[in-house]
Amino acid sequence: VNDRSNSASETPRRSALPVAHDASVGVSDSAARELRDRSGRRVDYLRVSVTERCNLRCTYCMPAEGLPAAPDTAALSFDDIVFVAQTACSLGVDRIRLTGGEPLLRRGLTELVRKLRAETDVRDIALTTNALLLPKHAQALRDAGLSRLNVSLDSLRADRFERIARSRLLDETLRGIDAAEEAGFGPIKINTVIVHGFNDDEVDLWMERIKERQWIVRFLELMPIGEGAALRRLGGFEDVSALRDRLIDSHGIEPTDAPHGNGPARYWRVPGGGMVGFITPMSQPYCDTCSRFRLTSDGRIRPCLAFDVDVDARPAIESRDSQALRRFFGHAAEIKPSGHQWHGGQTTSTGMSTLGG
Ligand code: SAM
Ligand code: SF4
């Protein structure tokens, strides 16, 4: 276990991690078919980072100069990732999301989707992307068996986009969304981090565009992860639960039971077309329903976004030792924290682009 805690008092210390074997937690025997953590939560969803590199520099995610990202030659190979997915499936994982960094920068990503579809039992293969490379790849991804994709877009205004993403590529991003729709991925789901003082005044513009394009837009709260921790200290946190209440009054959004994804968002119908969702890790945490693990591009299993603790599974992956890898997954389940402690001032030092956001 690697404990990369940046805040000794607020993150679990190595000595605090459970070491005694508990037959009801993790992987209790070689025939076990599910992963369960100490809080009784079942893990059935894996987010796989395929690269740390990115072609944007979003203010809350990356420093302006970028991060010294490991080259893709240091990343797991596609066959490694397929092996991890097969092993995870044997433990009940049936949904995978490819992410990063910017996953479409990883050369041949379409081939990985094809392999995951052909060689694993994964039911749902999704992608999170900034959309810049979708005009080139959307159709091939669809043909390879990608189930769904989410686009991250924080502003519809060129000046704001430039401030947040440190790039002038808003039109290219919008063209990427068009390409995804043309390839049959609609209705497009968009993730928008609401940052106080940056884009919190754009919600009406979003509502217009949602109706026009029938988009599903999820408003996310900024989390104190990586660069996001500094922004929060500057007052960048926006309470998205309060935004939801405002939209009920101002735009008449109506609740729906529709399960439109694998995550924590709850969806509301927008009169006139489209939907909105709200992801509220800070104002209304949902850790008690967390069912996910993350795999970093260099083969570490990360049981919780909030704590700098991971399990280095690379030796088991490279030696194709499925029993050892199952044990690593089991151990990650054993040490999965019950919830974040961000309200106590805890921050997470590893940035989202490394974690696989
Ligand atoms: N590059 C791809 C993209 O932007 O969609 C995939 C990786 S990105 C790290 C995944 C998601 O993490 C994006 O939607 C981004 O907005 C979100 N994210 C990054 N840092 C964040 C933070 N500190 N708080 C909340 N969301 C964050
Ligand atoms: Fe890149 Fe995504 Fe991070 Fe923006 S949020 S810098 S697009 S990894």
CSV table of N, CA, C and O and ligand atoms in Angstrom, one decimal, residues 47 54 58 60-61 99-103 128-130 150-152 154 191 193 220-229 352-353 356-357, ligand 1:
chain,number,residue,atom,x,y,z
A,47,ARG,N,-12.9,3.1,-12.9
A,47,ARG,CA,-12.6,4.2,-13.8
A,47,ARG,C,-11.1,4.0,-14.1
A,47,ARG,O,-10.3,3.9,-13.2
A,54,CYS,N,-2.5,15.8,-21.1
A,54,CYS,CA,-3.8,16.5,-21.5
A,54,CYS,C,-3.4,17.7,-22.5
A,54,CYS,O,-2.3,18.2,-22.4
A,58,CYS,N,-7.0,23.0,-17.5
A,58,CYS,CA,-8.1,23.6,-16.8
A,58,CYS,C,-7.6,24.1,-15.4
A,58,CYS,O,-6.8,23.4,-14.7
A,60,TYR,N,-8.6,24.4,-12.4
A,60,TYR,CA,-8.8,23.6,-11.2
A,60,TYR,C,-8.2,22.2,-11.3
A,60,TYR,O,-8.3,21.5,-10.3
A,61,CYS,N,-7.6,21.9,-12.4
A,61,CYS,CA,-7.1,20.6,-12.6
A,61,CYS,C,-5.6,20.5,-12.8
A,61,CYS,O,-4.9,19.6,-12.3
A,99,THR,N,-10.7,7.3,-18.9
A,99,THR,CA,-10.6,8.7,-18.6
A,99,THR,C,-9.1,9.1,-18.5
A,99,THR,O,-8.2,8.3,-19.0
A,100,GLY,N,-8.7,10.2,-17.9
A,100,GLY,CA,-7.3,10.6,-17.9
A,100,GLY,C,-7.2,11.7,-16.9
A,100,GLY,O,-8.0,11.9,-16.0
A,101,GLY,N,-6.3,12.6,-17.2
A,101,GLY,CA,-5.7,13.2,-18.5
A,101,GLY,C,-6.8,13.1,-19.6
A,101,GLY,O,-8.0,12.9,-19.3
A,102,GLU,N,-6.3,13.4,-20.8
A,102,GLU,CA,-7.3,13.4,-21.9
A,102,GLU,C,-7.2,12.0,-22.6
A,102,GLU,O,-6.2,11.8,-23.2
A,103,PRO,N,-8.1,11.2,-22.4
A,103,PRO,CA,-8.0,9.8,-22.9
A,103,PRO,C,-7.8,9.7,-24.4
A,103,PRO,O,-7.1,8.8,-24.9
A,128,THR,N,-14.9,9.7,-20.7
A,128,THR,CA,-15.0,11.1,-20.3
A,128,THR,C,-13.9,11.8,-21.1
A,128,THR,O,-12.7,11.4,-21.0
A,129,THR,N,-14.3,12.9,-21.8
A,129,THR,CA,-13.3,13.6,-22.7
A,129,THR,C,-13.6,15.0,-22.7
A,129,THR,O,-14.7,15.5,-22.5
A,130,ASN,N,-12.6,15.8,-23.1
A,130,ASN,CA,-12.8,17.2,-23.3
A,130,ASN,C,-13.3,17.5,-24.7
A,130,ASN,O,-13.5,18.7,-25.1
A,150,ASN,N,-19.2,11.2,-22.0
A,150,ASN,CA,-19.5,12.5,-21.3
A,150,ASN,C,-18.4,13.5,-21.8
A,150,ASN,O,-17.2,13.1,-21.9
A,151,VAL,N,-18.9,14.7,-22.0
A,151,VAL,CA,-18.0,15.8,-22.4
A,151,VAL,C,-17.9,16.7,-21.3
A,151,VAL,O,-18.9,17.1,-20.6
A,152,SER,N,-16.6,17.2,-21.0
A,152,SER,CA,-16.5,18.2,-20.0
A,152,SER,C,-16.4,19.6,-20.6
A,152,SER,O,-15.5,19.7,-21.5
A,154,ASP,N,-16.9,23.7,-19.3
A,154,ASP,CA,-17.3,24.5,-18.2
A,154,ASP,C,-17.8,25.9,-18.6
A,154,ASP,O,-18.4,26.6,-17.7
A,191,ASN,N,-20.5,17.6,-18.5
A,191,ASN,CA,-20.1,17.9,-17.1
A,191,ASN,C,-19.6,19.3,-17.0
A,191,ASN,O,-18.7,19.7,-17.8
A,193,VAL,N,-18.2,22.0,-14.2
A,193,VAL,CA,-17.8,22.4,-12.9
A,193,VAL,C,-18.2,23.8,-12.7
A,193,VAL,O,-17.8,24.7,-13.4
A,220,LEU,N,-21.4,20.3,-11.5
A,220,LEU,CA,-20.6,19.7,-10.4
A,220,LEU,C,-20.0,20.7,-9.5
A,220,LEU,O,-19.6,21.8,-9.9
A,221,GLU,N,-19.9,20.3,-8.2
A,221,GLU,CA,-19.1,21.1,-7.3
A,221,GLU,C,-17.6,20.9,-7.4
A,221,GLU,O,-17.2,19.8,-7.6
A,222,LEU,N,-16.9,22.0,-7.2
A,222,LEU,CA,-15.5,21.9,-7.2
A,222,LEU,C,-15.0,21.1,-6.0
A,222,LEU,O,-15.5,21.4,-4.9
A,223,MET,N,-14.1,20.2,-6.2
A,223,MET,CA,-13.5,19.5,-5.0
A,223,MET,C,-12.1,19.9,-4.7
A,223,MET,O,-11.4,20.3,-5.6
A,224,PRO,N,-11.7,19.8,-3.5
A,224,PRO,CA,-10.3,20.3,-3.1
A,224,PRO,C,-9.3,19.2,-3.4
A,224,PRO,O,-8.6,18.7,-2.6
A,225,ILE,N,-9.2,19.0,-4.7
A,225,ILE,CA,-8.3,18.0,-5.2
A,225,ILE,C,-7.3,18.7,-6.1
A,225,ILE,O,-7.7,19.5,-7.0
A,226,GLY,N,-6.0,18.4,-6.0
A,226,GLY,CA,-5.0,19.0,-6.8
A,226,GLY,C,-5.1,20.6,-6.8
A,226,GLY,O,-5.2,21.2,-5.8
A,227,GLU,N,-5.1,21.1,-8.0
A,227,GLU,CA,-5.2,22.6,-8.2
A,227,GLU,C,-6.5,23.1,-7.6
A,227,GLU,O,-6.7,24.3,-7.3
A,228,GLY,N,-7.5,22.2,-7.6
A,228,GLY,CA,-8.9,22.6,-7.1
A,228,GLY,C,-8.8,23.0,-5.7
A,228,GLY,O,-9.6,23.8,-5.2
A,229,ALA,N,-7.8,22.5,-4.9
A,229,ALA,CA,-7.7,22.8,-3.5
A,229,ALA,C,-7.4,24.3,-3.3
A,229,ALA,O,-8.0,25.0,-2.5
A,352,MET,N,-6.6,15.5,-10.4
A,352,MET,CA,-7.6,14.6,-11.1
A,352,MET,C,-7.0,14.1,-12.4
A,352,MET,O,-7.4,13.0,-12.8
A,353,SER,N,-6.1,14.8,-13.0
A,353,SER,CA,-5.6,14.3,-14.3
A,353,SER,C,-4.8,13.0,-14.1
A,353,SER,O,-4.6,12.2,-15.0
A,356,GLY,N,-7.5,10.0,-12.7
A,356,GLY,CA,-8.5,9.5,-13.6
A,356,GLY,C,-9.8,10.1,-13.1
A,356,GLY,O,-10.6,9.4,-12.4
A,357,GLY,N,-10.1,11.3,-13.4
A,357,GLY,CA,-11.2,12.0,-12.9
A,357,GLY,C,-12.6,11.5,-13.3
A,357,GLY,O,-12.6,10.7,-14.2
B,1,SAM,N1,-9.8,15.3,-19.8
B,1,SAM,C1,-11.1,14.6,-19.6
B,1,SAM,C2,-12.1,15.6,-19.4
B,1,SAM,O1,-11.8,16.8,-19.0
B,1,SAM,O2,-13.3,15.3,-19.5
B,1,SAM,C3,-11.1,13.5,-18.6
B,1,SAM,C4,-10.4,13.8,-17.3
B,1,SAM,S1,-10.9,15.1,-16.3
B,1,SAM,C5,-9.8,15.0,-15.0
B,1,SAM,C6,-12.4,14.5,-15.7
B,1,SAM,C7,-13.4,15.4,-15.0
B,1,SAM,O3,-12.8,15.8,-13.8
B,1,SAM,C8,-13.7,16.7,-15.7
B,1,SAM,O4,-15.1,16.8,-15.9
B,1,SAM,C9,-13.2,17.8,-14.8
B,1,SAM,O5,-14.0,18.9,-14.9
B,1,SAM,C10,-13.2,17.1,-13.5
B,1,SAM,N2,-12.4,17.8,-12.5
B,1,SAM,C11,-11.0,17.9,-12.5
B,1,SAM,N3,-10.6,18.5,-11.4
B,1,SAM,C12,-11.7,18.7,-10.6
B,1,SAM,C13,-11.9,19.3,-9.3
B,1,SAM,N4,-10.9,19.7,-8.5
B,1,SAM,N5,-13.2,19.3,-8.8
B,1,SAM,C14,-14.2,18.8,-9.5
B,1,SAM,N6,-14.0,18.3,-10.8
B,1,SAM,C15,-12.8,18.2,-11.3
